[in-house]
Short mmCIF file of C-alpha atoms in Angstrom, two decimals:
data_model
loop_
_atom_site.label_atom_id
_atom_site.label_comp_id
_atom_site.label_asym_id
_atom_site.label_seq_id
_atom_site.Cartn_x
_atom_site.Cartn_y
_atom_site.Cartn_z
CA MET A 1 3.55 -10.65 27.95
CA ALA A 2 1.41 -9.17 24.39
CA LYS A 3 0.46 -5.42 25.26
CA ARG A 4 -2.50 -4.49 23.35
CA VAL A 5 -2.36 -1.17 21.63
CA LEU A 6 -5.25 0.97 20.10
CA VAL A 7 -4.02 3.13 17.85
CA VAL A 8 -5.71 5.54 16.67
CA GLU A 9 -4.69 7.61 13.05
CA ASP A 10 -6.99 8.54 9.93
CA ASN A 11 -3.11 8.36 7.90
CA GLU A 12 -3.30 4.98 6.04
CA LEU A 13 0.74 5.33 5.54
CA ASN A 14 1.25 6.39 9.22
CA LEU A 15 -1.65 3.55 10.64
CA LYS A 16 0.32 0.81 8.86
CA LEU A 17 4.00 2.17 10.62
CA PHE A 18 2.62 2.43 13.98
CA CYS A 19 0.73 -0.73 13.23
CA ASP A 20 3.65 -2.97 12.04
CA LEU A 21 6.35 -1.60 14.56
CA LEU A 22 4.22 -2.32 17.68
CA ARG A 23 3.69 -6.02 16.23
CA ALA A 24 7.54 -6.29 15.45
CA HIS A 25 7.83 -5.99 18.97
CA GLY A 26 5.04 -8.31 19.99
CA HIS A 27 2.27 -6.44 20.81
CA VAL A 28 -1.52 -6.38 19.82
CA THR A 29 -3.12 -3.42 17.80
CA GLU A 30 -6.68 -2.61 16.99
CA PRO A 31 -6.13 0.22 14.42
CA VAL A 32 -8.96 2.42 14.25
CA ARG A 33 -9.20 5.59 11.66
CA ASP A 34 -12.26 7.08 12.78
CA GLY A 35 -12.08 9.52 15.93
CA ARG A 36 -16.20 8.74 16.57
CA GLU A 37 -15.37 5.28 17.55
CA VAL A 38 -13.13 5.65 19.76
CA VAL A 39 -14.16 5.59 23.07
CA GLU A 40 -16.23 1.86 22.20
CA ARG A 41 -13.44 0.64 20.55
CA ALA A 42 -11.35 1.24 23.50
CA ARG A 43 -13.99 -0.06 25.74
CA SER A 44 -13.87 -3.39 23.63
CA PHE A 45 -11.02 -3.67 23.15
CA SER A 46 -9.77 -3.22 26.41
CA PRO A 47 -6.12 -1.41 25.39
CA ASP A 48 -2.51 -1.65 27.32
CA LEU A 49 -1.96 1.75 25.56
CA VAL A 50 -3.68 4.70 23.40
CA ILE A 51 -1.87 5.94 20.45
CA MET A 52 -3.58 8.65 19.04
CA ASP A 53 -3.40 11.26 16.55
CA ILE A 54 -4.06 15.21 17.38
CA GLN A 55 -5.28 16.27 13.89
CA LEU A 56 -8.21 13.69 13.20
CA PRO A 57 -11.39 14.51 10.53
CA HIS A 58 -14.91 14.65 12.56
CA VAL A 59 -13.24 15.12 16.62
CA SER A 60 -10.47 16.42 17.56
CA GLY A 61 -7.40 13.86 19.49
CA LEU A 62 -7.56 16.40 22.38
CA GLU A 63 -11.21 16.09 22.90
CA LEU A 64 -10.59 12.44 22.85
CA ILE A 65 -7.78 12.34 25.19
CA GLU A 66 -10.39 13.75 27.42
CA ALA A 67 -12.66 11.85 26.56
CA LEU A 68 -10.61 8.50 27.79
CA LYS A 69 -9.65 10.15 30.28
CA LYS A 70 -13.25 10.82 32.01
CA ASP A 71 -14.31 7.34 30.99
CA GLU A 72 -14.09 5.59 34.79
CA ALA A 73 -12.89 2.05 32.99
CA LEU A 74 -10.41 3.62 30.17
CA SER A 75 -8.74 6.63 32.54
CA PRO A 76 -5.87 4.65 33.82
CA VAL A 77 -4.46 3.66 30.38
CA PRO A 78 -1.69 5.61 29.43
CA ILE A 79 -2.22 7.33 26.11
CA MET A 80 1.22 8.43 23.62
CA ALA A 81 -0.04 11.67 21.71
CA VAL A 82 1.22 11.78 17.81
CA THR A 83 1.28 14.38 15.94
CA ALA A 84 2.80 16.73 12.61
CA TYR A 85 1.27 19.72 14.15
CA ALA A 86 4.25 20.79 16.81
CA GLY A 87 3.83 24.50 17.75
CA LYS A 88 4.56 26.37 20.70
CA GLY A 89 2.56 25.32 23.87
CA ASP A 90 1.24 22.02 21.90
CA GLU A 91 2.67 19.80 23.37
CA GLU A 92 1.28 21.74 26.84
CA ARG A 93 -1.99 21.78 26.35
CA ILE A 94 -1.49 18.05 25.13
CA ARG A 95 -0.38 16.70 28.27
CA GLU A 96 -3.59 19.08 29.85
CA ALA A 97 -5.72 16.87 28.07
CA GLY A 98 -4.55 13.55 29.47
CA ALA A 99 -1.62 12.15 27.76
CA GLU A 100 1.91 11.13 29.94
CA ALA A 101 4.10 11.07 26.02
CA TYR A 102 4.19 13.15 22.77
CA VAL A 103 5.92 12.29 20.26
CA SER A 104 6.09 14.92 17.21
CA LYS A 105 5.66 13.33 13.30
CA PRO A 106 7.85 12.40 11.09
CA ILE A 107 8.57 9.68 13.85
CA SER A 108 12.18 8.97 14.87
CA VAL A 109 11.16 4.84 15.13
CA MET A 110 13.95 4.54 17.83
CA LYS A 111 11.94 7.00 19.92
CA PHE A 112 8.44 5.63 19.20
CA ILE A 113 9.08 2.70 20.75
CA GLU A 114 11.16 3.96 23.55
CA THR A 115 8.36 6.07 24.52
CA VAL A 116 5.63 2.90 24.12
CA GLU A 117 8.01 0.49 26.31
CA GLY A 118 8.84 3.10 28.38
CA LEU A 119 5.14 3.61 29.17
CA PHE A 120 4.60 0.18 29.68
CA ARG A 121 7.01 0.24 32.27
CA GLY A 122 5.75 2.94 33.94
CA ARG A 123 7.66 5.23 33.43
CA ILE A 124 6.58 8.58 31.89
CA PRO A 125 8.94 10.23 29.32
CA ALA A 126 9.93 13.53 29.88
#
């Protein structure tokens, strides 16, 4: 059965790549370019997974993760953070905000899909 994935990414090439990969694996995607729309779009789309860029204009991905986790209806939805900004302590901050998984850019296609599928099976990647 197809899973529903909300993809939050402001870079058009990355957004297309992530959505194309997910669709090729049988999932339904909802692209979101503007972080200010994330909570509302998540409520209307009812995703099984959220893929969240951390570096967004207007609002940080960390703030959005925290907002999704504070929303009663959305808090159970796993979040996979994806970011090019991978400094010391960043993964820890991202996980503390509530993300269940973290993948750094540039992504490994295999790692990206393995992480997505693991989250769908309820396995939280290390």
